[in-house]
Short mmCIF file of C-alpha atoms in Angstrom, two decimals:
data_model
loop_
_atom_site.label_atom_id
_atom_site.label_comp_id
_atom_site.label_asym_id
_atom_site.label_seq_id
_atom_site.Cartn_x
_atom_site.Cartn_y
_atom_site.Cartn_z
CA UNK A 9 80.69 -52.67 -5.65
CA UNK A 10 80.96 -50.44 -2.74
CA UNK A 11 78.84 -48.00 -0.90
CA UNK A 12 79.69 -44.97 2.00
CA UNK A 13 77.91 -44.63 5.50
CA UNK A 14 77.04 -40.98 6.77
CA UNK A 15 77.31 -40.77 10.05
CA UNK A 16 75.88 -37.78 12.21
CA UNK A 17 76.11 -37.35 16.43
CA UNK A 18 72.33 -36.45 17.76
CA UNK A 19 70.77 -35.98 20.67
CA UNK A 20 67.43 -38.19 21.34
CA UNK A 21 65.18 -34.81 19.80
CA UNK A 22 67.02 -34.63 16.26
CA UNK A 23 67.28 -38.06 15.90
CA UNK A 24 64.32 -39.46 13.92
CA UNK A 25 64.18 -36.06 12.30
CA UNK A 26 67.70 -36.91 10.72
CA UNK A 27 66.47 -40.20 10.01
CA UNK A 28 63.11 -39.17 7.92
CA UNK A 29 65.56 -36.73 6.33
CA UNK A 30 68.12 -38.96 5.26
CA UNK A 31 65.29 -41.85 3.85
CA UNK A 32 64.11 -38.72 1.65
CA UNK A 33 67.69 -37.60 -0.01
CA UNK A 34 67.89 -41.05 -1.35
CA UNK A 35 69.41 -43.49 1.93
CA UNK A 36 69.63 -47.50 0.69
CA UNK A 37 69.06 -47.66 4.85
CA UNK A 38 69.16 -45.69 7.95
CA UNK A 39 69.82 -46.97 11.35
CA UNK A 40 69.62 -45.20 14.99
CA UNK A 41 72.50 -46.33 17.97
CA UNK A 42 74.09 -45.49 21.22
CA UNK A 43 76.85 -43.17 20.55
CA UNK A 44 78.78 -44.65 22.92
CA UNK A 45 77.85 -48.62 22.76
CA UNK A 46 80.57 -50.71 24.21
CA UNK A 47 81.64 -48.11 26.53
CA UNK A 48 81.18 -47.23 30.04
CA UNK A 49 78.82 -44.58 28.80
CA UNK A 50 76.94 -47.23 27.12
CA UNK A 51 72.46 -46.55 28.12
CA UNK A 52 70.86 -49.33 27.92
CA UNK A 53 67.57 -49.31 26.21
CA UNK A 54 64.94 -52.23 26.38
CA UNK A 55 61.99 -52.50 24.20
CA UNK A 56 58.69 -54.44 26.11
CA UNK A 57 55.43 -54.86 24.57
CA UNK A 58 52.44 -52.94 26.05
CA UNK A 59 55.64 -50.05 27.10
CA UNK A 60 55.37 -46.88 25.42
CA UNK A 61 58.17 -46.89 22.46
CA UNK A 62 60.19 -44.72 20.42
CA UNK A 63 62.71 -43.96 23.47
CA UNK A 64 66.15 -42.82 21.48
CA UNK A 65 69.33 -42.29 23.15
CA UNK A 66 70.11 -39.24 24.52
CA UNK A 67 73.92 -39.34 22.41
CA UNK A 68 73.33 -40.94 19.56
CA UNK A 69 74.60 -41.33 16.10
CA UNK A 70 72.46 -41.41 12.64
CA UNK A 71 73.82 -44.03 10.16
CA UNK A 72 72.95 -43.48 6.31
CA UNK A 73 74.24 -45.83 3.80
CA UNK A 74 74.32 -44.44 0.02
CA UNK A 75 75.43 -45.63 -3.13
CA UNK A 76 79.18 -44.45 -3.77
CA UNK A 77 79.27 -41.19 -6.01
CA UNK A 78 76.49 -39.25 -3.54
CA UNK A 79 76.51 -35.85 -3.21
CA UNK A 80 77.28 -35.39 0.33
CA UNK A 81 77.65 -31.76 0.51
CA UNK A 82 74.19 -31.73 -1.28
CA UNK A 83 72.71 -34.24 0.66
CA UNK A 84 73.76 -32.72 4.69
CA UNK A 85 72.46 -29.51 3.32
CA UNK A 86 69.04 -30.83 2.51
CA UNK A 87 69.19 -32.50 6.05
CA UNK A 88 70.04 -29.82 7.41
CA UNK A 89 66.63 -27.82 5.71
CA UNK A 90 64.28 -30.76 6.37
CA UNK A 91 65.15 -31.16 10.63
CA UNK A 92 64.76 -27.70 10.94
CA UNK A 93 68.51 -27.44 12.60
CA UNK A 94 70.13 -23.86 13.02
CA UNK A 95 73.17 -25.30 11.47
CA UNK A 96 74.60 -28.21 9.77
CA UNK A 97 76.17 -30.86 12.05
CA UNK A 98 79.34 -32.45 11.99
CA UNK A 99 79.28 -35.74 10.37
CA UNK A 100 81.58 -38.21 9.21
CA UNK A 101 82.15 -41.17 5.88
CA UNK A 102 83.27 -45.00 5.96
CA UNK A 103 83.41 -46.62 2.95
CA UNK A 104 81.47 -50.00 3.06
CA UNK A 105 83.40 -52.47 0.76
CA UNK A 106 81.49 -55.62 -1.11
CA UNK A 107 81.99 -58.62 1.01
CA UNK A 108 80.68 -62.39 1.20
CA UNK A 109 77.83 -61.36 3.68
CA UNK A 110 76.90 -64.82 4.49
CA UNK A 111 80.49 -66.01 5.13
CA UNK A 112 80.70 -62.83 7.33
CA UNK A 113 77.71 -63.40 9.28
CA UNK A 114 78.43 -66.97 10.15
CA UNK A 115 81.62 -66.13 11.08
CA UNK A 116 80.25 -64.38 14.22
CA UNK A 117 78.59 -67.58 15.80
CA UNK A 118 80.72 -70.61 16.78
CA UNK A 119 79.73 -73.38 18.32
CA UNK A 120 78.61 -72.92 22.04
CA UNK A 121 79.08 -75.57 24.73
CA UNK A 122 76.14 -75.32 27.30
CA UNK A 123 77.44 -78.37 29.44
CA UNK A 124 79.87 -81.03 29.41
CA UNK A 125 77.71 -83.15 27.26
CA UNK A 126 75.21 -80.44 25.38
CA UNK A 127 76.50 -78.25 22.52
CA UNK A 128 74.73 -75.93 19.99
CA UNK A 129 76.41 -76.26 16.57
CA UNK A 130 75.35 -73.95 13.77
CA UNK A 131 75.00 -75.93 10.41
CA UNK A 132 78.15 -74.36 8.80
CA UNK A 133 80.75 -75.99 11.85
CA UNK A 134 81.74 -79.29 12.61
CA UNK A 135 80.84 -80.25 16.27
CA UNK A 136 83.73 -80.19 17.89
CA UNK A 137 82.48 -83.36 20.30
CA UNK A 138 80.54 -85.93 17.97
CA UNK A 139 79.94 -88.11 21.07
CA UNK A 140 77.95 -85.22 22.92
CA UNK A 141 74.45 -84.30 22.29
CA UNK A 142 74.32 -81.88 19.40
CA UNK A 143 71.92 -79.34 18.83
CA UNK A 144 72.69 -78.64 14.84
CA UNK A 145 70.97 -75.16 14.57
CA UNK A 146 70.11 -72.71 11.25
CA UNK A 147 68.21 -70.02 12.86
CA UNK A 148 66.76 -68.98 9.32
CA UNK A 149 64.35 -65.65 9.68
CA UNK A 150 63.62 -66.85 12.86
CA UNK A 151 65.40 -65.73 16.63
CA UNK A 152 67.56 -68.08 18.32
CA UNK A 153 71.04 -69.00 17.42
CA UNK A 154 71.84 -70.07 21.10
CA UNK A 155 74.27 -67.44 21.83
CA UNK A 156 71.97 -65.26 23.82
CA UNK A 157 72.25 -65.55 27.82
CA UNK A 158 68.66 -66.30 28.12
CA UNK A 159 68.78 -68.89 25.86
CA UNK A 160 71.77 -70.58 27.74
CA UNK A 161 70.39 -70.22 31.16
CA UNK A 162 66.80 -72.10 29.79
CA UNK A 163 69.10 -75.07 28.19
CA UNK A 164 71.52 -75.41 31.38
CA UNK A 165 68.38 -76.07 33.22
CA UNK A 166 66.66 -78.70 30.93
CA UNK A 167 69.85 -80.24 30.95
CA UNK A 168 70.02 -80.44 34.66
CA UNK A 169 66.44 -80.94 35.10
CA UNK A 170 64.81 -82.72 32.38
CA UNK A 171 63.52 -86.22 33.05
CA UNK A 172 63.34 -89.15 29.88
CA UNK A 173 59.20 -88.70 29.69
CA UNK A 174 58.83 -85.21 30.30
CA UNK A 175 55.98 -83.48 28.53
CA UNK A 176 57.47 -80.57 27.27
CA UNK A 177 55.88 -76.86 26.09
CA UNK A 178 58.15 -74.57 24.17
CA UNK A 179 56.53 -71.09 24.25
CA UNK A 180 58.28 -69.04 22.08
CA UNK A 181 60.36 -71.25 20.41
CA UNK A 182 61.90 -69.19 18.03
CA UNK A 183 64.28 -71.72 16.27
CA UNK A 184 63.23 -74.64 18.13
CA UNK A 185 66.20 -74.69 19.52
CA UNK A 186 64.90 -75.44 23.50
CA UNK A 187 62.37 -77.88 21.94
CA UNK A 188 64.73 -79.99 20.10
CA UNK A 189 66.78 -79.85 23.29
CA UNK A 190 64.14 -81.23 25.35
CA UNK A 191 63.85 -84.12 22.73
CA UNK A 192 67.54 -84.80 22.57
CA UNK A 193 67.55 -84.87 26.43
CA UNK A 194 64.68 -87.40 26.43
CA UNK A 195 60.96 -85.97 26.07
CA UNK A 196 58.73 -87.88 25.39
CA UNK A 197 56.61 -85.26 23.59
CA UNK A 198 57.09 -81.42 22.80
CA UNK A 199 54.96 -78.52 21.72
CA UNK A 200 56.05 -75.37 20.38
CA UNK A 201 54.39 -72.22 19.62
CA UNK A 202 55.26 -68.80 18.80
CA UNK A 203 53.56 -65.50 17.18
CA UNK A 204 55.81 -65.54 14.52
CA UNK A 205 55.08 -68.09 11.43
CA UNK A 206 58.84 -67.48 10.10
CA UNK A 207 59.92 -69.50 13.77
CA UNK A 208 57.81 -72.13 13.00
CA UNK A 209 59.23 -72.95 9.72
CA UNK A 210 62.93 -72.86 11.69
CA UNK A 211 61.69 -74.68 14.56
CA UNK A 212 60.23 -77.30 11.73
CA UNK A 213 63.27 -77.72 9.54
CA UNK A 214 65.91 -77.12 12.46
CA UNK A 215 63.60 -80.16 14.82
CA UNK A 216 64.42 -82.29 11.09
CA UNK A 217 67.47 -81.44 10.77
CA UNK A 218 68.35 -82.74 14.54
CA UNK A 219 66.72 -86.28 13.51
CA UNK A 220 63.46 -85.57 15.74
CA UNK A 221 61.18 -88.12 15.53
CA UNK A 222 58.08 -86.23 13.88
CA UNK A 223 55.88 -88.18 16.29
CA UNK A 224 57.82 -86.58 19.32
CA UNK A 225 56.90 -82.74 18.24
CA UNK A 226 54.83 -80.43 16.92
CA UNK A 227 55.02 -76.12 16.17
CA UNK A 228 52.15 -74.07 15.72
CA UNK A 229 51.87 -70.38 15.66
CA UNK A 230 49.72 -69.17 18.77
CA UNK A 231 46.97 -68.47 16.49
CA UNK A 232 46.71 -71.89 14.93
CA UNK A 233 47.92 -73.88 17.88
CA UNK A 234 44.38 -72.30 19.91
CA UNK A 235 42.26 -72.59 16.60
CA UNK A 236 42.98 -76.46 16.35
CA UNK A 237 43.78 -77.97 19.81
CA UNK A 238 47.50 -78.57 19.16
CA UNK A 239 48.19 -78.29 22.80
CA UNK A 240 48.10 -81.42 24.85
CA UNK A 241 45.36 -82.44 25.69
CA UNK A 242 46.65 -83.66 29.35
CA UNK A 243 48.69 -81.20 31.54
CA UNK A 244 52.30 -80.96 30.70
CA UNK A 245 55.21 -81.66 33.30
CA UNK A 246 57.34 -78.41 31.92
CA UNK A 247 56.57 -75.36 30.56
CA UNK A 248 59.49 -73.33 29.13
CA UNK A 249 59.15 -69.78 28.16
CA UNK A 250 62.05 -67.31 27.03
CA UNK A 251 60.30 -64.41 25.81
CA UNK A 252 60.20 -60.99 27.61
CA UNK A 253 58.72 -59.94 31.17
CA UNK A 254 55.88 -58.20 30.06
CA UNK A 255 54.40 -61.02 28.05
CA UNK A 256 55.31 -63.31 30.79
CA UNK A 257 53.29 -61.26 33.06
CA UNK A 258 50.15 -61.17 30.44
CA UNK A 259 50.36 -64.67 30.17
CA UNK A 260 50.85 -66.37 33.50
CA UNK A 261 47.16 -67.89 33.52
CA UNK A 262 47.49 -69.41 30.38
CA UNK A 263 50.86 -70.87 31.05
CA UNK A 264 49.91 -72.04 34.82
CA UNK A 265 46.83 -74.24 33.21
CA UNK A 266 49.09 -75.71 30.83
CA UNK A 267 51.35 -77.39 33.82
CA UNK A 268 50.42 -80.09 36.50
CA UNK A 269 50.41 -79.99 40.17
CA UNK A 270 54.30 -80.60 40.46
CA UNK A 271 55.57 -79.65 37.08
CA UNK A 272 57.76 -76.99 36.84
CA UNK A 273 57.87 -73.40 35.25
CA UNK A 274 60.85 -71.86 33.35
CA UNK A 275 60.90 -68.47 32.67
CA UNK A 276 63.49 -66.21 31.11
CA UNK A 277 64.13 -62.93 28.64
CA UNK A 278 63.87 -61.35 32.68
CA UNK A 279 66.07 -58.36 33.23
CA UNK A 280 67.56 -58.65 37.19
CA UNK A 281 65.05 -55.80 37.91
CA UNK A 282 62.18 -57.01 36.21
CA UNK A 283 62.26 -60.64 37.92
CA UNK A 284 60.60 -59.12 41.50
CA UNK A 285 57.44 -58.19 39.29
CA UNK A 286 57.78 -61.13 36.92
CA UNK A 287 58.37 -63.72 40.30
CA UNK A 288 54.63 -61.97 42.40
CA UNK A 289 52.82 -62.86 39.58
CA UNK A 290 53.84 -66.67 39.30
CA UNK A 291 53.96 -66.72 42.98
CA UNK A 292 50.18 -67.45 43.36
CA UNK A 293 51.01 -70.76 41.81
CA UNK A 294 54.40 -72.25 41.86
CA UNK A 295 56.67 -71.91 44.69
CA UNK A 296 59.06 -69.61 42.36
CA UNK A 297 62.60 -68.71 42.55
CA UNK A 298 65.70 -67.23 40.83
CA UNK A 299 67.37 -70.15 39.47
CA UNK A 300 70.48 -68.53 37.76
CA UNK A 301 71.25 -65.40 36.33
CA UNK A 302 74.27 -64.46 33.47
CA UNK A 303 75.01 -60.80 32.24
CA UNK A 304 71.85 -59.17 33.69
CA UNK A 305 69.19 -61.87 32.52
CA UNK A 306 67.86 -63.83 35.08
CA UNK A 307 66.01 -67.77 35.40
CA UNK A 308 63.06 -68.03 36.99
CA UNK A 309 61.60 -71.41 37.82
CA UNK A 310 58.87 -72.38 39.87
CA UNK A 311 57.34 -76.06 41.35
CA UNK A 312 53.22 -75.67 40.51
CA UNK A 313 51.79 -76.18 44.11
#
């Protein structure tokens, strides 16, 4: 089985009125990208809750798969009606061949050393140091495979920082994969919550799946984990949060009550020019700096005064 991508160039105006078009002539899927990703050219576009969306970019291309045996000539002249365009744009075909998609998409994440003794291994490798401390990761539905720079810069500084009897928050865990670090690296208790129930089931079976001592951890949605009191009931020692700025900024209050006098704050998901607005807000609280930065992203960590 095969299929055949139609791809059209569009500026940011004609975009989502190709796209509507396409989904009505009979697209399996349509998709919107930077015409010139991985280039110089490349405009970078970041999505933040409580931002205005729907931002396209200003060059971009239209991608329509359809079954193979499509009327293509049919189809761009319908497009061509329904957007309203003076005349029909230039477009191009690739033929999308039947592959092993799961074979294919774990082929794209190896294992990832973090430090001399701390590696994230997805399930389908062999660790490629059995005597280090393994995080054995399936992210599921959920985000967090470890590869992301945000992710790396929150588990280089647990595994600088950490101390054996830390309590340990895990806001937006994702796949559990900085919780189960923090219990690897000596915890003595974790929490993790996030807005998405799909994470929680990965966080569960991932935590499992590490040999986590059930009595060591627990993930809630944010919902539940308010509803029933499944936040400690003491002050935690660290509170670790790799989400995005603006929810770091809504949340600041609720994450500073969670932490002792002394414990620290870990903050990341910060864009280099978001971490001046991100860093005021904490300020108030924790003597706050920028920790480390990789490809953009920045740390932010703070000592609660």
């Amino acid at each position: 089985m095969s299929w055949v991508t139609l791809i059209i160039r569009a500026d940011a105006t004609h975009a989502e009125l190709l796209s509507d078009a396409l989904m009505e002539q009979g697209a399996l899927s349509v998709d919107i990208h930077d015409a010139a990703a991985d280039t110089q050219e490349e405009q970078l576009l970041f999505g933040e809750p409580g931002e205005p969306s729907g931002v396209i970019w200003q060059n971009a291309e239209v991608s329509a798969l359809f079954n193979q045996g499509a009327d293509f000539d049919e189809i761009m002249q319908n497009v061509t009606q329904l957007s309203q365009l003076d005349s029909q744009p230039n477009y191009r075909l690739e033929r999308v061949e039947e592959q092993d998609w799961v074979r294919l998409t774990q082929s794209q994440f190896n294992p990832i050393q973090i430090s001399s003794r701390l590696w994230i291994v997805p399930t389908w490798h062999q660790s490629p140091d059995p005597a280090a401390i393994n995080l054995i990761l399936d992210p599921g539905l959920a985000f967090g495979t470890g590869s992301h720079p945000t992710t790396q810069l929150c588990l280089g500084w647990l595994d600088q920082n950490l101390q054996h009897g830390d309590r340990v928050i895990d806001y937006g865990c994702g796949s559990g994969v900085l919780a189960i670090a923090a219990i690897k690296l000596g915890a003595d208790y974790v929490t993790g919550i996030d807005i998405d129930p799909q994470a929680i089931l990965a966080s569960q079976d991932n935590a499992l799946r590490n040999d986590c001592n059930p009595e060591k951890f627990v993930f809630a949605t944010a919902h539940k984990a308010a509803e029933q009191d499944l936040q400690p009931n003491e002050q935690v020692d660290v509170v670790v949060a790799n989400i995005l700025a603006n929810p770091l900024i809504i949340l600041a209050s609720i994450l500073e009550q969670a932490i002792r006098r002394g414990g620290h704050i870990v903050l990341s998901g910060i864009l280099q020019e978001q971490a001046e607005d991100v860093r005021n807000v904490y300020q108030q609280w924790f003597d706050m700096r920028i920790a480390n930065a990789q490809e953009g992203w920045v740390l932010l960590t703070g000592i609660k005064r």
